[in-house]
Coordinates of C-alpha atoms and ligand atoms in Angstrom, one line a residue:
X279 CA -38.7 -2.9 39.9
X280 CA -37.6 -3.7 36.1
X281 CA -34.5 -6.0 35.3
X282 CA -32.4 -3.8 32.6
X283 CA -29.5 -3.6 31.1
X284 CA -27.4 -0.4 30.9
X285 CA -25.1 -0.2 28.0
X286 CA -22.3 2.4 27.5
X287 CA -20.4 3.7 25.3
X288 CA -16.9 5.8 25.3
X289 CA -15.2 6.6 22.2
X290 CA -18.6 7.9 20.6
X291 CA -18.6 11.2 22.7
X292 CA -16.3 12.5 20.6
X293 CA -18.2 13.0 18.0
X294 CA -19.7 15.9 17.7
X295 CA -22.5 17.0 15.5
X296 CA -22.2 13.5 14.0
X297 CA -23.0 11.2 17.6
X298 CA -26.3 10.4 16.8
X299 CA -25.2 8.6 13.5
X300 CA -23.0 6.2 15.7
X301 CA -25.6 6.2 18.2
X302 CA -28.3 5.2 15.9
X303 CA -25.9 2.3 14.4
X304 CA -25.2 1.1 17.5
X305 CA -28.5 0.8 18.6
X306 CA -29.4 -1.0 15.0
X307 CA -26.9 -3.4 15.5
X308 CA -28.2 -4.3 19.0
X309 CA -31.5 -5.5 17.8
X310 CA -30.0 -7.1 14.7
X311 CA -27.6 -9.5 17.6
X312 CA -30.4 -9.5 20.0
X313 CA -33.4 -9.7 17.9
X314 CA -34.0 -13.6 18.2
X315 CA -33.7 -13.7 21.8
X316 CA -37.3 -11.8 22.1
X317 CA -39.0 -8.3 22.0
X318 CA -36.6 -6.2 22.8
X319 CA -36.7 -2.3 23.8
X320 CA -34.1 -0.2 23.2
X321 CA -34.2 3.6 24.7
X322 CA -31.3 5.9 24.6
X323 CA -30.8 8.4 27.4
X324 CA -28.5 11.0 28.7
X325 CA -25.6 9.3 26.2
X326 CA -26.5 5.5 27.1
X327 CA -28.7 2.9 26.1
X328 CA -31.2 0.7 27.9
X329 CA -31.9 -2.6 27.2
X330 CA -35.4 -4.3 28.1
X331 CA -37.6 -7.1 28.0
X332 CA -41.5 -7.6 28.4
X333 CA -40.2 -11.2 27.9
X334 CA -40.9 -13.4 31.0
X335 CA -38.0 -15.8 29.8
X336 CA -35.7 -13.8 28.0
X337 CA -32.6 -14.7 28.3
X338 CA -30.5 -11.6 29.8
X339 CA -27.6 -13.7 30.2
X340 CA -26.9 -14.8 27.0
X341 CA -27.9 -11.2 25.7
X342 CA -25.1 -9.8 28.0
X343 CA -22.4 -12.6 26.2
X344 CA -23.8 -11.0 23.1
X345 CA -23.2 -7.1 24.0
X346 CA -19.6 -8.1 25.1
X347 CA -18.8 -9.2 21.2
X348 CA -20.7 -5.5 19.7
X349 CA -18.4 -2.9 18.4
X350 CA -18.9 0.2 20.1
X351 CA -19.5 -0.7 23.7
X352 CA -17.5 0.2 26.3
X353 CA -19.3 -1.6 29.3
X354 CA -22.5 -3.1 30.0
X355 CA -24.0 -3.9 33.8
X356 CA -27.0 -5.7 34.4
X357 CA -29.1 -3.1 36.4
X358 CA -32.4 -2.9 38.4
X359 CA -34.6 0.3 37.7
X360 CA -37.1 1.7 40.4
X361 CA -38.5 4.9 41.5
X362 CA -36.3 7.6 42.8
X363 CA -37.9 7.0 46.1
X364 CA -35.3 6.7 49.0
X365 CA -37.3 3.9 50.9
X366 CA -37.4 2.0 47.7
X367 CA -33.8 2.1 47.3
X368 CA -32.9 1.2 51.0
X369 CA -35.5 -1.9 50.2
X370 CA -34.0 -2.8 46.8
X371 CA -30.8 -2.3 48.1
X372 CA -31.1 -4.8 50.6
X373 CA -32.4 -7.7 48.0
X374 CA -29.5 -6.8 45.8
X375 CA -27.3 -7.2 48.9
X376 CA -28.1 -10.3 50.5
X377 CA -28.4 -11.9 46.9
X378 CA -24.9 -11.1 46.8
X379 CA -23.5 -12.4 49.3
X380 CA -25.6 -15.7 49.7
X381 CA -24.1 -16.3 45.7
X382 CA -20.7 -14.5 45.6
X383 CA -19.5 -14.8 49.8
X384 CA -19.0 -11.3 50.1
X385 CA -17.7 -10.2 52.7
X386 CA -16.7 -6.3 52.3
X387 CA -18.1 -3.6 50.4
X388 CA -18.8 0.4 49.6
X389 CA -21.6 2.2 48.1
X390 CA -20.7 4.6 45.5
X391 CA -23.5 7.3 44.3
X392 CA -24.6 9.8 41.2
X393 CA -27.2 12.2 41.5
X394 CA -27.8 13.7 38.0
X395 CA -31.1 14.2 39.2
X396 CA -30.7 17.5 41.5
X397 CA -34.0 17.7 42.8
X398 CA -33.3 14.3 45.0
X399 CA -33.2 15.7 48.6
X400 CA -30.3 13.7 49.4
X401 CA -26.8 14.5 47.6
X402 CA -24.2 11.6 47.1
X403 CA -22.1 11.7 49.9
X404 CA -25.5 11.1 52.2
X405 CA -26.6 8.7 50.0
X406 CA -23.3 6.3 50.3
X407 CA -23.1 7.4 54.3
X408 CA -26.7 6.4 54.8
X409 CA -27.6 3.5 52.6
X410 CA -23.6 1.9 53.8
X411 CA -25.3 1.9 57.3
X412 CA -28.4 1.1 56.8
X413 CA -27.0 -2.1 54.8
X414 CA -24.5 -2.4 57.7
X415 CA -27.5 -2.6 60.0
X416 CA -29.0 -5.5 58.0
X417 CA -26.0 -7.1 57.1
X418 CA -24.0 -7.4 60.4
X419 CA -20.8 -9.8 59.2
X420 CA -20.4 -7.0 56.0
X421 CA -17.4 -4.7 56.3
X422 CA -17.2 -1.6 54.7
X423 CA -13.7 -1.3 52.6
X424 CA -13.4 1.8 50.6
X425 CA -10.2 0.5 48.8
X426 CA -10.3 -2.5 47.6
X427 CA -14.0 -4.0 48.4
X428 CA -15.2 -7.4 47.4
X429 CA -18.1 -5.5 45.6
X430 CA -19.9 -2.3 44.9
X431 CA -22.9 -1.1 44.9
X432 CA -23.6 1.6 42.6
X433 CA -27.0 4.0 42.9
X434 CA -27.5 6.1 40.1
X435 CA -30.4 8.8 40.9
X436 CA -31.6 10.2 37.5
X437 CA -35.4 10.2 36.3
X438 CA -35.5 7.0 37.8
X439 CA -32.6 5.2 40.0
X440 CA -30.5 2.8 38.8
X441 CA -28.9 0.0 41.4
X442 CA -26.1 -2.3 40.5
X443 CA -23.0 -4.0 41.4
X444 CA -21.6 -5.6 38.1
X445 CA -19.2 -3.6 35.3
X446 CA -18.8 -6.0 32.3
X447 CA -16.5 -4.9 29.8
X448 CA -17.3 -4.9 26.2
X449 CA -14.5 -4.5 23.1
X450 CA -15.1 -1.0 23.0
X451 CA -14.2 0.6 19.2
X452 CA -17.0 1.9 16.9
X453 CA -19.9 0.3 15.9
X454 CA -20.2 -1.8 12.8
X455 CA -21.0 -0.4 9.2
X456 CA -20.0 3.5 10.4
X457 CA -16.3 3.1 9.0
X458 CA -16.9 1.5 5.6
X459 CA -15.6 -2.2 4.0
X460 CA -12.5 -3.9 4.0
X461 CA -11.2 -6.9 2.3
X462 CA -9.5 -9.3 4.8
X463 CA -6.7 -12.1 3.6
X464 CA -8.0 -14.8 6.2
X465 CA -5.7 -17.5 6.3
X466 CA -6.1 -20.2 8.9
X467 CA -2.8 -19.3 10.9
X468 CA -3.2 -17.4 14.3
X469 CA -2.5 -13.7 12.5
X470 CA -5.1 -12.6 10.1
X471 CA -8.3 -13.1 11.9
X472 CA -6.8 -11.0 14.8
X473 CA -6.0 -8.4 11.9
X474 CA -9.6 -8.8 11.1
X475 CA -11.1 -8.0 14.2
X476 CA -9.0 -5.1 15.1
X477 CA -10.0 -3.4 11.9
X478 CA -13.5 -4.6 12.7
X479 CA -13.1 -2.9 15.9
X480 CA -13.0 0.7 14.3
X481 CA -16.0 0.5 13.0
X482 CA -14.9 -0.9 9.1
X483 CA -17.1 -4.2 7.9
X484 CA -15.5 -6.8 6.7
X485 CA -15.2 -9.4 3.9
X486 CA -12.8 -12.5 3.8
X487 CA -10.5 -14.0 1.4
X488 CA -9.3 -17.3 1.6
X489 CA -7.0 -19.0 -1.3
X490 CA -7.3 -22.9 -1.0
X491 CA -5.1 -25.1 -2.7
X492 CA -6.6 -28.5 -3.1
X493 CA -5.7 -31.0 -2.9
X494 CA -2.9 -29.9 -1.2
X495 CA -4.8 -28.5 1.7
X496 CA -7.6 -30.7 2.8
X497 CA -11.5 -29.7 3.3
X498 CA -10.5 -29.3 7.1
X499 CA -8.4 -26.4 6.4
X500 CA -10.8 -25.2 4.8
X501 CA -13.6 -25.7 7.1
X502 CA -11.5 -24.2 9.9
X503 CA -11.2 -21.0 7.9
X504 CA -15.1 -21.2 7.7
X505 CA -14.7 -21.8 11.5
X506 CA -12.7 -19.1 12.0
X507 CA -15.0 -16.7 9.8
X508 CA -17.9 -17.8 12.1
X509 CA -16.1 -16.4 14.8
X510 CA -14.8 -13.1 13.5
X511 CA -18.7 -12.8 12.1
X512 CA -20.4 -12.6 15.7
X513 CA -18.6 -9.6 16.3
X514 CA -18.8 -8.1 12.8
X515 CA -22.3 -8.4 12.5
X516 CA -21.9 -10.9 9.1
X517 CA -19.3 -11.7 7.2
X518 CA -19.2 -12.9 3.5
X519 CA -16.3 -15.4 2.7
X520 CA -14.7 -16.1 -0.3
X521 CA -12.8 -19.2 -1.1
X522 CA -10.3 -19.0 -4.2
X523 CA -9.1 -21.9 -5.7
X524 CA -5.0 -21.3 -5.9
X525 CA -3.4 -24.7 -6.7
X526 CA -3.2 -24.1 -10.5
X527 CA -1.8 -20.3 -9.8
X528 CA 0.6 -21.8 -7.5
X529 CA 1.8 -24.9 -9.5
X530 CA 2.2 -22.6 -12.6
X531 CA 3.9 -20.0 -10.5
X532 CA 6.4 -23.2 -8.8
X533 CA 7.1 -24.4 -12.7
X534 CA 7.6 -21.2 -14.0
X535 CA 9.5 -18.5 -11.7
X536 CA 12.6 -19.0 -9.9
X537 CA 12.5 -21.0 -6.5
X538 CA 13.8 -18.6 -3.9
X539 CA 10.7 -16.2 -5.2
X540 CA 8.0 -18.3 -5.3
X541 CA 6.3 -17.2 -1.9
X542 CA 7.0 -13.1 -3.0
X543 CA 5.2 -14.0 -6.7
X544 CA 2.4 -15.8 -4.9
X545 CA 1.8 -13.7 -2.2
X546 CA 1.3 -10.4 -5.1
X547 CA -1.3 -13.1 -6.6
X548 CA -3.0 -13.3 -3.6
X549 CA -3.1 -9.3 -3.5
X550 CA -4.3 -9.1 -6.9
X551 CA -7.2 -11.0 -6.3
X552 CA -8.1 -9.8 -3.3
X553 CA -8.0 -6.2 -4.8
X554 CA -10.5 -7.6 -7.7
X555 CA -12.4 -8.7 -4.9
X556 CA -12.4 -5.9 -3.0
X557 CA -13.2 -3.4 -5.7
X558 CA -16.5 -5.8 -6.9
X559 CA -17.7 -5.0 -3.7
X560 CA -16.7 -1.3 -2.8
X561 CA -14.0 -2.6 -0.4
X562 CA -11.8 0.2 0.3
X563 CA -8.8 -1.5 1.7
X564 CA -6.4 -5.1 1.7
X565 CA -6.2 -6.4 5.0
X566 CA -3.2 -9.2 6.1
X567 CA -2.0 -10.4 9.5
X568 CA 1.8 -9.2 8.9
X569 CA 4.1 -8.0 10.5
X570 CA 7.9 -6.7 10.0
X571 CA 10.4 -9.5 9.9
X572 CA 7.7 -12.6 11.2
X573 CA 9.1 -14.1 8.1
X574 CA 10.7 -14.0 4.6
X575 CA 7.9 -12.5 2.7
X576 CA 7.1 -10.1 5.7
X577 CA 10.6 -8.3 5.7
X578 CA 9.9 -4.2 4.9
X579 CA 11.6 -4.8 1.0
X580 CA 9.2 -7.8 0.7
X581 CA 5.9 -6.0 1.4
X582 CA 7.4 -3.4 -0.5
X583 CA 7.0 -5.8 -3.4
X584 CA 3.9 -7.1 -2.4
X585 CA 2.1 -3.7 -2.0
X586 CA 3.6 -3.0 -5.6
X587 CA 1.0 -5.6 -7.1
X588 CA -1.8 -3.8 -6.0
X589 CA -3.6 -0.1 -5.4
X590 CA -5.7 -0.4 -3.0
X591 CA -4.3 0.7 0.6
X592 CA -3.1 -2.5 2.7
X593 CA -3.5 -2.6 5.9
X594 CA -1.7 -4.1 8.3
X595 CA -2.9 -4.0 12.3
X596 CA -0.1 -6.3 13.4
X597 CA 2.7 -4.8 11.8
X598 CA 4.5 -3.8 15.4
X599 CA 3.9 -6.5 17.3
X600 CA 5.1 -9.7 18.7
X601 CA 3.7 -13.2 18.2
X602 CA 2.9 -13.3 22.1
X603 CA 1.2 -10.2 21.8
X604 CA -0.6 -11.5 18.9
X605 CA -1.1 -14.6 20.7
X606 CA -3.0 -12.4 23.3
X607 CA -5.9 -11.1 21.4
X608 CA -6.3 -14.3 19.9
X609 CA -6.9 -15.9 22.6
X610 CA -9.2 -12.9 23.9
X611 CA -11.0 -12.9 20.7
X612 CA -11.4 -16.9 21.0
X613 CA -10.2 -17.8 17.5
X614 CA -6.9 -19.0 18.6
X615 CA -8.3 -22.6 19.6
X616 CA -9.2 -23.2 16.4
X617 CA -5.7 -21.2 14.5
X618 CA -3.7 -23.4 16.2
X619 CA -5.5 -26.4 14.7
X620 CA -2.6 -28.6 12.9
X621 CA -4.2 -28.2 9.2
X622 CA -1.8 -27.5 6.3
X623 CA -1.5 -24.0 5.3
X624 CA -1.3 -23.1 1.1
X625 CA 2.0 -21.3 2.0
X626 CA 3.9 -24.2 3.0
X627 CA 3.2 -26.7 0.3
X628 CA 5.1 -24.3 -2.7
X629 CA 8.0 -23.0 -0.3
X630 CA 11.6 -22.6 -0.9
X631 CA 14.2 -23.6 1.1
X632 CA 15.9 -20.4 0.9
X633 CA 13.2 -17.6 0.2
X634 CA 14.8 -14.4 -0.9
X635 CA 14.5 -12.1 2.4
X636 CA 15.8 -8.5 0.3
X637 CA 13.4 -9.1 -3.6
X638 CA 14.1 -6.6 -6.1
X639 CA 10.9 -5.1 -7.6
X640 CA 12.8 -5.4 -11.1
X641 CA 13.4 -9.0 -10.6
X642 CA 10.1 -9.7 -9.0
X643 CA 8.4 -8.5 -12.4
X644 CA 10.8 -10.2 -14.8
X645 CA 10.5 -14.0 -13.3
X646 CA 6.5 -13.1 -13.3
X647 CA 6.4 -12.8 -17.5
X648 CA 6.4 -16.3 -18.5
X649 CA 3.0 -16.7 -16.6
X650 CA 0.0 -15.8 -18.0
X651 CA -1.4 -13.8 -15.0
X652 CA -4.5 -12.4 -16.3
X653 CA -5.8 -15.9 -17.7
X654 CA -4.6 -17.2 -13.8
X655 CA -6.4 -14.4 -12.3
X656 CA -9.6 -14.5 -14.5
X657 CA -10.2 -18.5 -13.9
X658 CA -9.5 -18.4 -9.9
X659 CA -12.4 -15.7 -10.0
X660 CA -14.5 -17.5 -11.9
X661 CA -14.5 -20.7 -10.1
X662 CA -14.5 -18.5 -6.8
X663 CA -16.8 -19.7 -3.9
X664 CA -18.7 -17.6 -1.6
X665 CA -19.9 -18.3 1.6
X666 CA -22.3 -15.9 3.6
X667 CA -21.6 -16.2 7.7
Ligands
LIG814 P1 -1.4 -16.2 9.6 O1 -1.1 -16.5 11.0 O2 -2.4 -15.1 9.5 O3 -1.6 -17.3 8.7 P2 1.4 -16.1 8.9 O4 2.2 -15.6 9.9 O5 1.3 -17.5 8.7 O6 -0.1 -15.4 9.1 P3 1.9 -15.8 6.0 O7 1.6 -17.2 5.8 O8 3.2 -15.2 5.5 O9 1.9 -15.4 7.6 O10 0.8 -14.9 5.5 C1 0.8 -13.5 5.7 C2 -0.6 -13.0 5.5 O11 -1.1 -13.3 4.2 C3 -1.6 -13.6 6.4 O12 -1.7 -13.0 7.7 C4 -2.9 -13.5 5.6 O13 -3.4 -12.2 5.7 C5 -2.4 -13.7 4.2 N1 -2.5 -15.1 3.8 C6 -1.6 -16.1 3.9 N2 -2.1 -17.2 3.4 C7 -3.3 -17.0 3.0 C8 -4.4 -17.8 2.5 N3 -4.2 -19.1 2.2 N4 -5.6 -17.2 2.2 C9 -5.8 -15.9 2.5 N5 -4.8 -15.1 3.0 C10 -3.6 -15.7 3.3
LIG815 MG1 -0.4 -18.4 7.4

């Protein structure tokens, strides 16, 4: 009897002649999260992957907390592996069982069957009809509820058979590194790391860009973006952060432009570094955590303005959706504890009392000339921090 676990995977069916490239990814990115839990095996059959240990203490717990953050995996259960031997499965049925209920108080259950192995003399339907009684038999306080049971036991006959009761499920989407880099604004608010992650979640690595305005905003704010990269990193496989220094672009921009623009005029400074950024790396796309009408600078004429500054595609995974909704994921993903953190934010230090909701393009780029944007952009750069999570 071997303790496994059995990971699958959904959306990667679909692809054709070029599955095995997501498979093998997958499968990389496994031993990468895994790796310093213990030797590891990692065998891919019939369009799923086992998991094993010759590890007396590995830890399968923790590994399963870990599969449940990996891009690409639909479900993971914690499975026993034996012969496909009947006896051995009524046996090993029976431990499984009564482990069961002594932990969990179970009191009804059904037994649901696959036989991809056609050569087992039983088919499925005997299978569930025979091992329910026989566990019946042993078990005599268990009920047998076909509806709505308090558990199930699964028995998968293939090469070998596979027992388990437990479906955990994972974030699903594609794995890491198979759908290219993005460059992610990451401010500490509740909105952008959820962006983040859900273009994480097709596949796409991701960098971060933070603008910090000291001393405005304090080294907590800054450490809670760190925080909040730390997160977003465990399910995107690593994540390099950059920290821009922004007060002087945004005291020059506050001094020089006209108040009701301000946030418009920084918020294109924020694109253009982030596309400098993004092209030093190979980034093929902006990432922000807007969405139509949250606020001033995220009305459809603002972005319109914004997107203006740049080339580069932005992206934005929130745009449709309510704050609860947002709310949601973030709580899901587990970086809204630490979003919701009362730092100051660089966007409300410089902001106007009445931000133009409807900027004109043609405005927009007169009331940027008097600063010198290039010098603005160049030092920021320069004096740019990077931090590898
Ligand atoms: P969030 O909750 O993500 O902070 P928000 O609703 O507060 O978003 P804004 O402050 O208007 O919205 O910012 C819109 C987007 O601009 C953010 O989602 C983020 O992508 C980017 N952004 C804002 N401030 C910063 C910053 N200091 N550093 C990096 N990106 C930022
Ligand atoms: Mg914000």
């Amino acid at each position: 009897m071997d303790k496994i676990i059995l990971v699958r995977y959904e959306e990667i069916f679909l692809k054709g002649l070029n599955k095995h490239v997501f498979e093998n990814r997958l499968i990389k990115n496994i031993k990468q999260k895994l790796d310093d839990l213990g030797s590891v095996r990692i065998t891919k059959s019939q369009s799923r992957i086992y998991i094993e240990s010759d590890d007396a203490d590995f830890d399968f717990d923790e590994a399963i907390i870990r599969l449940t953050k990996i891009f690409g995996i639909a479900s993971i259960s914690p499975v026993v592996r034996i012969k496909s031997d009947y006896d051995e499965i009524r046996k090993t049925s029976l431990d499984i069982v009564g482990d069961l209920i002594e932990r969990k108080s179970y009191k009804t259950f059904k037994v649901e069957s696959k036989r991809g192995d056609k050569s087992f003399p039983m088919s499925s339907p005997r299978i569930c009809a025979d091992l329910g009684g026989y566990i019946l038999s042993k078990f005599p306080r268990l009920k047998v509820d076909v509806h709505n049971p308090d558990f199930i036991l699964y028995v998968e006959v293939r090469e070998n058979t596979y027992l388990y009761s437990e479906i955990i499920p994972s974030v699903k989407g594609l794995p890491t590194g198979t759908g290219g880099l993005a460059t992610l604004l990451l401010s500490g608010g509740i909105d952008s790391p959820v962006a983040g992650w859900m273009i994480a979640k097709r596949g796409v690595e991701i960098e971060a860009v933070y603008f910090h305005s000291y001393p405005y905003t304090s080294d907590r704010a800054k450490d809670k973006v760190i925080k909040l990269s730390e997160i977003l990193s465990e399910y995107c496989m690593g994540i390099k952060l950059h920290i821009v220094p922004f007060t002087e672009i945004q005291t020059s921009i506050n001094e020089k432009c006209p108040h009701e623009y301000i946030t418009i005029i920084m918020r294109r400074f924020m694109m253009r570094i982030a596309e400098r950024i993004a092209r030093k790396s190979g980034s093929l796309a902006l990432v922000t955590g807007e969405a139509i009408g949250q606020v001033a600078s995220q009305t459809m004429e603002s972005m319109l303005v914004t997107n203006n500054a740049v080339t580069l595609p932005v992206y934005r995974p929130l745009i449709g959706m309510d704050k609860n909704e947002v709310i949601e994921i973030a709580k899901r993903i587990g970086t809204f504890d630490t979003s919701i953190l009362p730092y100051e934010d660089c966007c409300t230090v410089f902001v106007a009392k009445h931000p133009v909701i409807k900027p004109s393009l043609q405005k927009t780029l007169e009331y940027e000339k008097p600063l010198d944007s290039e010098k603005l952009i160049n030092d920021a750069l320069s004096r740019t921090e990077v931090i590898k999570l």
